[in-house]
Coordinates of C-alpha atoms and ligand atoms in Angstrom, one line a residue:
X1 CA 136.2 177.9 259.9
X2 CA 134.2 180.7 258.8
X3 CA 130.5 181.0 256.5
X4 CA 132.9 181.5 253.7
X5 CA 134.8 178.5 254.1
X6 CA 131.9 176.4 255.1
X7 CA 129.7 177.4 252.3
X8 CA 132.8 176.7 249.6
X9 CA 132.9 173.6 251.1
X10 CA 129.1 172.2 251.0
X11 CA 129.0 173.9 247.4
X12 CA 132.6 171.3 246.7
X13 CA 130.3 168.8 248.1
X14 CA 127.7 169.1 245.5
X15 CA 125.3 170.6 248.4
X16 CA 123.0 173.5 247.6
X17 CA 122.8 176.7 250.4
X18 CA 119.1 178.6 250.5
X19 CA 118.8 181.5 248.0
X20 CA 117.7 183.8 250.8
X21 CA 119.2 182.4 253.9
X22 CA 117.5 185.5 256.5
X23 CA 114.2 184.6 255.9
X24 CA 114.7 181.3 257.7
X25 CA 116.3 182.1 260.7
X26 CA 113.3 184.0 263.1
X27 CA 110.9 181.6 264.1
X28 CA 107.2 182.1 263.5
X29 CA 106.6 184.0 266.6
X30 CA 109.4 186.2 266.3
X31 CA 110.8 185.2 269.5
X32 CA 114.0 183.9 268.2
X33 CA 116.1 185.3 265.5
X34 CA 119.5 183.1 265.0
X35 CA 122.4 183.2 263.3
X36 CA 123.7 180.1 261.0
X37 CA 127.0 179.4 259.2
X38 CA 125.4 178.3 256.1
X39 CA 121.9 177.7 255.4
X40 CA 122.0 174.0 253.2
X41 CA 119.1 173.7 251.0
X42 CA 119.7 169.5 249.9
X43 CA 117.5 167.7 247.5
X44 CA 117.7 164.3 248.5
X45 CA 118.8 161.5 251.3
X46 CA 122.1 161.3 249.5
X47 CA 122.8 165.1 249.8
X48 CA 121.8 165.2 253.5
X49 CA 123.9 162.3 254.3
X50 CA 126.9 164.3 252.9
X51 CA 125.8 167.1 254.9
X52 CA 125.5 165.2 258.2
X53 CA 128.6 163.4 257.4
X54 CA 130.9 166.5 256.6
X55 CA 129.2 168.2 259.9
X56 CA 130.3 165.4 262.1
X57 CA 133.8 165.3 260.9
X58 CA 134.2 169.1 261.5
X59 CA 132.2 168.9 264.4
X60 CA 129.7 171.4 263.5
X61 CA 125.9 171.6 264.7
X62 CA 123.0 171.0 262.5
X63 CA 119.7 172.6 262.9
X64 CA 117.0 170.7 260.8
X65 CA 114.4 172.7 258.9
X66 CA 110.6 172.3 257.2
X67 CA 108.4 174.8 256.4
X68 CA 109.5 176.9 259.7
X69 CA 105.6 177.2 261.5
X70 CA 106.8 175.7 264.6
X71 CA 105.8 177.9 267.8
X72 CA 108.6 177.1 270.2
X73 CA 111.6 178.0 268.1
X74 CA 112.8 174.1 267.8
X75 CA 114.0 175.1 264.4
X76 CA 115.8 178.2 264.8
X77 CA 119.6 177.9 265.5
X78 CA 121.3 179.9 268.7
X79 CA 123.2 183.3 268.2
X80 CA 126.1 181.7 268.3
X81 CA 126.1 181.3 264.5
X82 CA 128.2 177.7 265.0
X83 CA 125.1 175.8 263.4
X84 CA 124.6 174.9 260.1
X85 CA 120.5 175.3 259.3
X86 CA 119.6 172.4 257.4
X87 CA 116.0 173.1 254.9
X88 CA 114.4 170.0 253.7
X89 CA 111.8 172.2 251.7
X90 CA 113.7 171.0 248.6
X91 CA 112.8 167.4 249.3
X92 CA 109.2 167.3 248.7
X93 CA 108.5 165.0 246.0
X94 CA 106.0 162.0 246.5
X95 CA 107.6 159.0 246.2
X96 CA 104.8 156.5 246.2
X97 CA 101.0 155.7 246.3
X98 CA 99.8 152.3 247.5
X99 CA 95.8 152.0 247.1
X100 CA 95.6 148.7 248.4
X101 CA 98.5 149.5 251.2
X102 CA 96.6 152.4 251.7
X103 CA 100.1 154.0 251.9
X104 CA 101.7 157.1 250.7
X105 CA 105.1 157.3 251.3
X106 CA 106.8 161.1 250.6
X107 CA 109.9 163.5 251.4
X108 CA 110.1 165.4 254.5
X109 CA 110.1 168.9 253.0
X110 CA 106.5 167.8 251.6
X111 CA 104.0 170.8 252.5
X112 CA 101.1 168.6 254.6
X113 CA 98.4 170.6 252.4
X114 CA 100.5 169.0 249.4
X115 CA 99.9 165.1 250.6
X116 CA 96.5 165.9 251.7
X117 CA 95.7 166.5 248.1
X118 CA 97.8 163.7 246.5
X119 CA 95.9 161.5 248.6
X120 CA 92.8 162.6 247.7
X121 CA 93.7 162.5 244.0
X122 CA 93.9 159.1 244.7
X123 CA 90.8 158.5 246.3
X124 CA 91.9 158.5 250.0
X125 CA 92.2 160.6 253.3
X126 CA 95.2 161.8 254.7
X127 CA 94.2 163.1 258.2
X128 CA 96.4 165.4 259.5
X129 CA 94.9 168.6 259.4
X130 CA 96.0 172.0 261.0
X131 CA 96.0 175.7 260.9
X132 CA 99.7 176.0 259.7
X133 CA 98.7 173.2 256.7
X134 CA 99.5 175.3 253.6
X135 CA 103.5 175.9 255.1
X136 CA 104.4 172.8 257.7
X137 CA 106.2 170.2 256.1
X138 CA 105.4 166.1 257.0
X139 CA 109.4 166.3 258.6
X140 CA 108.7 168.7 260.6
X141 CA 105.1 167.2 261.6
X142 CA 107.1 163.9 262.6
X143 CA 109.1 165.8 264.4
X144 CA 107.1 167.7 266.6
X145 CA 104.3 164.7 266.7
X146 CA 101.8 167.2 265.2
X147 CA 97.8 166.8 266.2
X148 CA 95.0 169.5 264.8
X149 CA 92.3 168.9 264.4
X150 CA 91.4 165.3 263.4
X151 CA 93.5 163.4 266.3
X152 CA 90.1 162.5 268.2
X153 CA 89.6 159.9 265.5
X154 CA 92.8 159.4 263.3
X155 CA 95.1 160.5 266.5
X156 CA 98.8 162.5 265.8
X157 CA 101.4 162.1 263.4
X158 CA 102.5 159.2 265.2
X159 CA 99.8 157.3 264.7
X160 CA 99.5 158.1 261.4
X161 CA 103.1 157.1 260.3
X162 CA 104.3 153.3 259.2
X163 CA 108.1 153.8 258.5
X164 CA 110.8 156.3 258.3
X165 CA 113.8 157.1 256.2
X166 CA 116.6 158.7 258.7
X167 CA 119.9 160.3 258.6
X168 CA 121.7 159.6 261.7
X169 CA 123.6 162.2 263.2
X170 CA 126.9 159.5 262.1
X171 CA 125.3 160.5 257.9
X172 CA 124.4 157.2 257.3
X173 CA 121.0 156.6 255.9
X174 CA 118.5 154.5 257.9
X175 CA 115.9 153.0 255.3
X176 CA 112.8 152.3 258.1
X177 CA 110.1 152.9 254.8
X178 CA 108.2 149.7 255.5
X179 CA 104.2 150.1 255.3
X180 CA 103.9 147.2 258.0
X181 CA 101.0 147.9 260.6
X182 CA 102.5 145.2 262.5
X183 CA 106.3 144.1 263.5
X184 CA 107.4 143.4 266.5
X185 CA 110.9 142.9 266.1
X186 CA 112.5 144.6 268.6
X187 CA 112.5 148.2 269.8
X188 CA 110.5 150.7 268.0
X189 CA 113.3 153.0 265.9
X190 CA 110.7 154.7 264.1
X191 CA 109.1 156.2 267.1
X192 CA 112.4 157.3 268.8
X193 CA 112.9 160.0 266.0
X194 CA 109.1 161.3 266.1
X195 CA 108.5 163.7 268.4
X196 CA 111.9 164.4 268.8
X197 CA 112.3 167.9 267.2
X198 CA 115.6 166.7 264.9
X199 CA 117.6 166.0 268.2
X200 CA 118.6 162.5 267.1
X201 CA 118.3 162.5 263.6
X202 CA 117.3 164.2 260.2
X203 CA 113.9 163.0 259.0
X204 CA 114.2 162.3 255.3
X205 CA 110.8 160.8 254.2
X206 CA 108.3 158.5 255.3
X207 CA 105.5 155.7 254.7
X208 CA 102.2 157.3 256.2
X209 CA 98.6 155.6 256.6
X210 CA 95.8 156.4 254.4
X211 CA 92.0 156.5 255.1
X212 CA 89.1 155.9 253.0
X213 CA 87.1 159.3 251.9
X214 CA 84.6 160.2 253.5
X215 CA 81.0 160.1 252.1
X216 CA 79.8 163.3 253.4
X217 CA 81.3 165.8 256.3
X218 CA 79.3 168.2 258.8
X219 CA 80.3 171.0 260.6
X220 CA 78.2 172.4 263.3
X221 CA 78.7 175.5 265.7
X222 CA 76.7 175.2 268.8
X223 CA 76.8 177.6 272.1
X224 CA 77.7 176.0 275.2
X225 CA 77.1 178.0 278.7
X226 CA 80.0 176.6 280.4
X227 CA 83.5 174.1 279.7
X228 CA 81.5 171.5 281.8
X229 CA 78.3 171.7 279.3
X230 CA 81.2 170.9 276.4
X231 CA 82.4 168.1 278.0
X232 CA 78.8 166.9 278.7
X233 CA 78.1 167.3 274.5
X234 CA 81.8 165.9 274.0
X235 CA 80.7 162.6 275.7
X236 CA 77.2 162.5 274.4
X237 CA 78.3 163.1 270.6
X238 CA 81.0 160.2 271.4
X239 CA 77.8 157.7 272.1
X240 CA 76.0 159.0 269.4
X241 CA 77.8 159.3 266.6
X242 CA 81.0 156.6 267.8
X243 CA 83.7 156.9 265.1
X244 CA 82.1 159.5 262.7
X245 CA 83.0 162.1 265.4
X246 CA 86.1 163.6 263.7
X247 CA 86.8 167.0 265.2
X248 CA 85.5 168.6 268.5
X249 CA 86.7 172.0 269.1
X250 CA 86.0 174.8 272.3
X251 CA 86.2 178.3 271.3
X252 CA 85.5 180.7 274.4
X253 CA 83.6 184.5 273.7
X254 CA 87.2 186.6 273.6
X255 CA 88.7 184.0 270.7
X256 CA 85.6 185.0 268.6
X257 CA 86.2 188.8 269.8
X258 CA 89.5 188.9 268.8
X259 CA 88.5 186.9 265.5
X260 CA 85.9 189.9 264.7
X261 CA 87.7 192.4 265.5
X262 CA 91.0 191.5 263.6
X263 CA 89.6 189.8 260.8
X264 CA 86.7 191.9 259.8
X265 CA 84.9 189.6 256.9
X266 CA 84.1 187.4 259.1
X267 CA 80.4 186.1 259.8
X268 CA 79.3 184.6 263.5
X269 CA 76.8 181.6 263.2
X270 CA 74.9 182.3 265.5
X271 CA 73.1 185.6 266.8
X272 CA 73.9 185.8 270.7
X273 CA 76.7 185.4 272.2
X274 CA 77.8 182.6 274.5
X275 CA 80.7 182.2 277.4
X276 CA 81.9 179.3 274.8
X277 CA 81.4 177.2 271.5
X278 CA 81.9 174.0 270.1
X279 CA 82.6 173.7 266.7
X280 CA 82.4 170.2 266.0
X281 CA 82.8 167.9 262.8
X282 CA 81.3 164.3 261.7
X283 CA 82.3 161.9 258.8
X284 CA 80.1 160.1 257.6
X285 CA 81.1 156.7 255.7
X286 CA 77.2 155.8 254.5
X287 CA 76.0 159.3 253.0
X288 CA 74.8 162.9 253.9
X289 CA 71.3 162.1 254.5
X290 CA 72.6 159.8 257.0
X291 CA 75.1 162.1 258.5
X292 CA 72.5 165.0 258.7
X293 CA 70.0 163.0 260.5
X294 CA 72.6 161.7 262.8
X295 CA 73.6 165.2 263.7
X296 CA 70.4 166.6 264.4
X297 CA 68.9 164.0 266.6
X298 CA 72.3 164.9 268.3
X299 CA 71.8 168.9 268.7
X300 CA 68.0 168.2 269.5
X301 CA 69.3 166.3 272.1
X302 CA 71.8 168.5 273.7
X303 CA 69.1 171.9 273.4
X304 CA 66.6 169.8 274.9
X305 CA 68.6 169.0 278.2
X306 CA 70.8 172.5 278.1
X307 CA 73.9 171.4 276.8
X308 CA 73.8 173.7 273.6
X309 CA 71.3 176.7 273.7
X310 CA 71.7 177.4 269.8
X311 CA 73.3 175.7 267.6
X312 CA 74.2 176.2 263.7
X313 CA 74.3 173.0 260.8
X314 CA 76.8 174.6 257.6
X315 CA 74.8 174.2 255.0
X316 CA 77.5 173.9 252.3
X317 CA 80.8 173.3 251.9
X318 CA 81.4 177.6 252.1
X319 CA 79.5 177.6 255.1
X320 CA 81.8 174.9 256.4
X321 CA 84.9 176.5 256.0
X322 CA 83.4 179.8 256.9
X323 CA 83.3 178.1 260.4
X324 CA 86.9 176.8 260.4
X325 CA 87.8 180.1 259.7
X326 CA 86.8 180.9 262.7
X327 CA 88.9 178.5 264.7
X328 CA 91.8 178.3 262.2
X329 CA 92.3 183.1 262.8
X330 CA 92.4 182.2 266.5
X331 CA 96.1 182.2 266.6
X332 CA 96.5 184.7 264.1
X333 CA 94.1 187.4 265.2
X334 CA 96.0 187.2 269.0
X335 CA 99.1 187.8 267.3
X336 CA 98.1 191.0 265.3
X337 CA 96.4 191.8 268.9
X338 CA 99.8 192.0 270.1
X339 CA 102.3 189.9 272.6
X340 CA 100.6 187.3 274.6
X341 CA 101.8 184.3 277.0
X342 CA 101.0 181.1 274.9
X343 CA 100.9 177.2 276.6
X344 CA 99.6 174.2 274.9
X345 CA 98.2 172.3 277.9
X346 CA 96.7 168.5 278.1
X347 CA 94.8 167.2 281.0
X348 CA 92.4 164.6 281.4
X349 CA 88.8 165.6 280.2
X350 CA 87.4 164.7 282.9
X351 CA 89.4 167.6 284.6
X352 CA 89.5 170.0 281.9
X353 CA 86.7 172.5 283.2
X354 CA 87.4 172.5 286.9
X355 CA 91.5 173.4 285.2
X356 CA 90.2 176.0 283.7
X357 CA 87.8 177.9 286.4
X358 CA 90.4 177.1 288.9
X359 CA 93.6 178.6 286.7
X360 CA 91.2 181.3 285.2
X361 CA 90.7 182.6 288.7
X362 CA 94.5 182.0 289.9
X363 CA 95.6 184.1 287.2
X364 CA 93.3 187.2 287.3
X365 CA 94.5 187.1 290.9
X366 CA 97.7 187.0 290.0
X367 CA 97.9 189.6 286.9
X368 CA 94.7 191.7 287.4
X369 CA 92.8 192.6 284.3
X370 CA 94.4 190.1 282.0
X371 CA 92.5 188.4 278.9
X372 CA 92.2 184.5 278.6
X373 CA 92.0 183.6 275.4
X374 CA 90.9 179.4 275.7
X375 CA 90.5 177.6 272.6
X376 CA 91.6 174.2 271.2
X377 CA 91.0 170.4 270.9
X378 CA 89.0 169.5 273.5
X379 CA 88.2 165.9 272.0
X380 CA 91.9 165.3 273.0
X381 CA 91.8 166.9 276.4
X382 CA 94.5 169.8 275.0
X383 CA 93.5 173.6 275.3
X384 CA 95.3 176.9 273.9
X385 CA 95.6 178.3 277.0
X386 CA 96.7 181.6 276.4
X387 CA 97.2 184.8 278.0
X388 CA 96.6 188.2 276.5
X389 CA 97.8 191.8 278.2
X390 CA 94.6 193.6 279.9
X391 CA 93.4 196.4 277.5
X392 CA 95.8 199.6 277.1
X393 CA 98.6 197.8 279.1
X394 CA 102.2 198.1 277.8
X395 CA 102.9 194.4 276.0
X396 CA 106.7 194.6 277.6
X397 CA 105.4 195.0 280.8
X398 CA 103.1 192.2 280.7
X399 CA 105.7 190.0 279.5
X400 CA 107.5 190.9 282.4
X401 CA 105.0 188.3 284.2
X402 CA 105.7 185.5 281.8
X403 CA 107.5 183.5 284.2
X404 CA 104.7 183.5 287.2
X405 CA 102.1 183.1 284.2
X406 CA 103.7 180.2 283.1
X407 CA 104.4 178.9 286.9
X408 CA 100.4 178.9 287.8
X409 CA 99.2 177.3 284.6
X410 CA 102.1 174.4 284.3
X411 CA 101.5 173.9 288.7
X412 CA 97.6 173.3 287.6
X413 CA 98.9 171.2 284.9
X414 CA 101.0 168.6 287.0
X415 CA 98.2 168.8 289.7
X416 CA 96.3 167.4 287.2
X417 CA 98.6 165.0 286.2
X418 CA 98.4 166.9 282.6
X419 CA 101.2 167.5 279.9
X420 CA 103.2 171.0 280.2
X421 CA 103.4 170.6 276.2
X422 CA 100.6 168.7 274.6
X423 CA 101.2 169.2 270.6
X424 CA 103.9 172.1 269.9
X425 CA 106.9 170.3 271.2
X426 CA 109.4 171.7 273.9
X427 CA 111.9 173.4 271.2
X428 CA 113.8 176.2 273.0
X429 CA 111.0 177.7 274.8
X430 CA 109.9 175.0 277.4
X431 CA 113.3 172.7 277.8
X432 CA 114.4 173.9 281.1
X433 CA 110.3 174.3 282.2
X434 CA 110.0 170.5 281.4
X435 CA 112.3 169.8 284.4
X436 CA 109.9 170.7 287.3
X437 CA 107.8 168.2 285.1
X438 CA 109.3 165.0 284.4
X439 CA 110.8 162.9 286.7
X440 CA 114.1 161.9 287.3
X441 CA 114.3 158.7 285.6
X442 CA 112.8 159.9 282.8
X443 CA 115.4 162.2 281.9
X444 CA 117.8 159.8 282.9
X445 CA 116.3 157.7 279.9
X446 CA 115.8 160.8 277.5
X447 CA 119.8 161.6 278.0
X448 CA 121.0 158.1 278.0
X449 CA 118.9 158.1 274.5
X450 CA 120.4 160.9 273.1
X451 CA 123.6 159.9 274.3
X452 CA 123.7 156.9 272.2
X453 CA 122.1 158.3 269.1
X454 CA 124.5 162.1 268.8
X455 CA 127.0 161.5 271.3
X456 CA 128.5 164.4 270.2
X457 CA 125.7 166.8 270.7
X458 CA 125.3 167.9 267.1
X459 CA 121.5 167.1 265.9
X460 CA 119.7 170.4 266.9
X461 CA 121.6 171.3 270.4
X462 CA 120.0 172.8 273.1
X463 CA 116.4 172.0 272.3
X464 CA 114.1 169.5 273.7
X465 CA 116.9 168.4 276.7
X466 CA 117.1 170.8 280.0
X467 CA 120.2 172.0 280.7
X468 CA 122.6 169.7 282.5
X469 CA 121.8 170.0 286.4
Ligands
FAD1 C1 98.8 179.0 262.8 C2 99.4 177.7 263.4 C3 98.6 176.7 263.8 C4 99.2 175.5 264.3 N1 98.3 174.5 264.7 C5 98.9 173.4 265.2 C6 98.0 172.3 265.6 O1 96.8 172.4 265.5 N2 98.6 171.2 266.1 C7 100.0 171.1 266.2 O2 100.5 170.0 266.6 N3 100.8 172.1 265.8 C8 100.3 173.2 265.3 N4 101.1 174.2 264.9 C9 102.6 174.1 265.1 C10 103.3 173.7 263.8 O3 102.6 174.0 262.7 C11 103.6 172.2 263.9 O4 104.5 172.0 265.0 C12 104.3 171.6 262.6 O5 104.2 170.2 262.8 C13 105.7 172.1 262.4 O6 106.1 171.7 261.0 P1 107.2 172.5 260.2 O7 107.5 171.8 259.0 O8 106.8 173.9 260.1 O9 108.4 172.3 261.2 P2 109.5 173.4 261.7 O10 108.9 174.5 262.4 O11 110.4 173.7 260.5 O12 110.3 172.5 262.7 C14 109.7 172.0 263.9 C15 110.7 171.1 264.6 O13 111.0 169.9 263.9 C16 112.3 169.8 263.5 N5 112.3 169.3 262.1 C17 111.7 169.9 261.1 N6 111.9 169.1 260.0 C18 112.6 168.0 260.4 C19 113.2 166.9 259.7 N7 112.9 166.6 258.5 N8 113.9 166.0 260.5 C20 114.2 166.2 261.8 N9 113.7 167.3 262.4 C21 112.9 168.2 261.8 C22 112.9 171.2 263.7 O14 114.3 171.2 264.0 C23 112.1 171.8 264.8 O15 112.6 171.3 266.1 C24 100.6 175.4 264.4 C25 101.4 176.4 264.0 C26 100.8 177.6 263.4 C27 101.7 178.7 263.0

């Protein structure tokens, strides 16, 4: 059947196709550029239940969609152009608020940034937070089990989702939209299809958890000498300030280099540099007076005993974003830097900083003259560990070493009994890594699972799932 047929035929079925179907099909990295027979645009369950239906009758692959920030190509079709590309963006309409519930239940194509603010209209929190926030949609954050920022206290999408609203890959419509925080009635459907990157299913909206607001929010950016020092402050903050401890990040030198250097407007916090940062984030359910006193017997603490030697309070709500900034141009400012080796890593914190001085020094071995650029969520024990090219070295070249890179950091990892992939998801890029990594039975179970759910192999082939041995 070709696009032309195909198209004609979704358009008989009442189904829209994307206005401008090229800008969906490279990935955000530019690593993968597919080819689709028909980009489907759908605005609601009963429209992607045609869809799914009409594919598996014909037998034709779907690749599901959101707002396309995903950094492992999950949701970028092959070159094969077989797949039909499936964007939810059309279905982003909140369906319902429940104060007392403290539920929100919305439409996959919903922008996160989009619920954040509906439920703050309403007088509540909804926690997710990350970088990509303005353009990743709540399917897709499902899908890929999104963290950021806030998972140290609220935890990852998972945790932050009641029920789901499914399309199987058969097109019938699973309505899971319950706002239960308990039933135990047998196995857990709901948390088959998160985190699994649209391999068993389409996403179509769901019942998520909401938070009460916070009285008042801190930011603080404090230099550490070492990864161990940030631990050390990780823990103490923990015992300090128990649940009001919402974010804890580690930022090394180079991330802040690159930051400056790429994004010019920016403003340091503090005057010296330091081998690494913290930027770290309470809130506060009493009041500000009471987070800011909370926070500095905190930082008193760690200068006094070497933890932190300065440290920076925002002192509005500017100042605090100013500091996010920071953080949140990490990823972009090594992209305009040019091609780097990227891995999401999680170990245990208590191994996290002899990890990193042990890989650091494997991999300048290894690649002489490269750049690490270390940043991420140490609160949940998962680092950006990325690799940049040394200075003046050609970016192809480099590349060249991606698969010894990637062989020393993921070893380090499983010594470590760590996680080759702690929030991005396997996608296209780490499937066939994630076989060294997982044992036997445990891809036994993953295959028999998606055996059972897409027997025929249409929901988003060839992600997640090695190759067959
Ligand atoms: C600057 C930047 C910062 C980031 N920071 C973080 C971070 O801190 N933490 C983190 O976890 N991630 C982060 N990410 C990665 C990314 O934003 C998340 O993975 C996000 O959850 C993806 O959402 P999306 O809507 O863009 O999904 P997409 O990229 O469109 O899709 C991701 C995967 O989900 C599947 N999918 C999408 N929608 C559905 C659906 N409705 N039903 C079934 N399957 C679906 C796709 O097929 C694909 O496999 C970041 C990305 C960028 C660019």
């Amino acid at each position: 059947m070709s696009a032309t047929d195909l198209s004609a035929q979704l358009l008989a079925l009442g189904i829209p196709l994307h206005a401008d179907p090229a800008v969906t099909l490279t990935d955000w990295r530019k690593r993968y550029q597919g080819t689709a027979r028909a980009v489907a645009s759908p605005g609601s369950t009963d429209e992607v239940a045609r869809l799914v239906s009409h594919c598996a009758r014909e037998r034709i692959p779907i690749v599901p969609q959101g707002g396309n920030t995903g950094l492992v190509g999950g949701g970028t079709p092959d070159d094969s152009g077989e797949a039909v590309l499936l964007s939810l963006a059309r279905m982003n309409r909140i369906r319902a608020i429940d104060t007392e519930n403290d539920t929100i239940t919305v439409e996959a194509g919903c922008v996160l940034a989009n619920v954040q603010q509906a439920a703050r209209e309403a007088g509540r929190l909804f926690p997710l937070s990350l970088a990509a926030e303005g353009s990743c949609t709540i399917g897709g954050n499902l899908s890929t089990n999104a963290g950021g920022v806030q998972v140290l206290r609220y935890g990852n999408a998972r945790d932050l989702c009641l029920g789901l609203e499914v399309v199987t890959a058969q097109g019938e419509v699973w309505d899971g939209l319950r706002g239960l925080r308990k039933d135990n009635t047998g196995y857990d459907l709901r948390d088959l299809f998160i985190g699994a990157e649209g391999t068993l299913g389409v996403i179509t909206a769901a019942t998520l958890k909401l938070f009460p607001l916070p009285a008042a929010q801190l930011t603080a950016f404090a230099a550490v000498p070492d990864v161990e020092s940030a631990v050390a402050l990780l823990n103490l903050a923990k015992r300090r300030l128990g649940s009001s401890l919402t974010a804890f990040e580690l930022i090394s030198e180079f991330c802040l280099t690159l930051v400056d250097q790429h994004f010019p407007q920016s403003r340091r916090p503090l005057a010296s540099a330091s081998p690494y940062y913290v930027l770290m984030e309470s809130s506060d359910s009493e009041s500000a007076e009471h987070a800011q006193a909370l926070f500095e017997a905190l930082l008193g603490e760690a200068i006094e005993s070497g933890l932190v030697t300065d440290a920076a309070v925002a002192a509005s709500i500017a100042q605090s974003k100013a500091f996010w900034a920071l953080r949140e141009n990490i990823p972009l400012a090594q992209a305009m830097e040019g091609k780097n080796i990227k891995h999401d890593i999680g170990v245990p914190i208590s191994s996290i900083a002899e990890y990193v001085a042990q890989t650091n020094a494997a991999l300048a071995a290894a690649v002489p003259g490269i750049r690490m650029v270390v940043f991420g969520h140490l609160g949940d024990g998962n680092l950006h560990y990325n690799v940049s090219p040394a200075v003046g070295a050609d970016d192809d070249v480099f590349m060249a070493n991606e698969p010894q890179v990637n062989q020393i950091v993921y070893e380090a990892v499983a010594r470590h009994q760590g996680s080759i992939s702690a929030e991005h998801g396997l996608g296209q890029l780490k499937r066939n890594e994630n076989v060294h990594y997982k044992s036997a039975i445990e891809l036994r179970l993953m295959r028999a699972i998606k055996q059972a759910l897409d027997p025929l192999d249409l929901m988003n082939p060839g992600k997640v799932l090695p190759d067959s041995p």
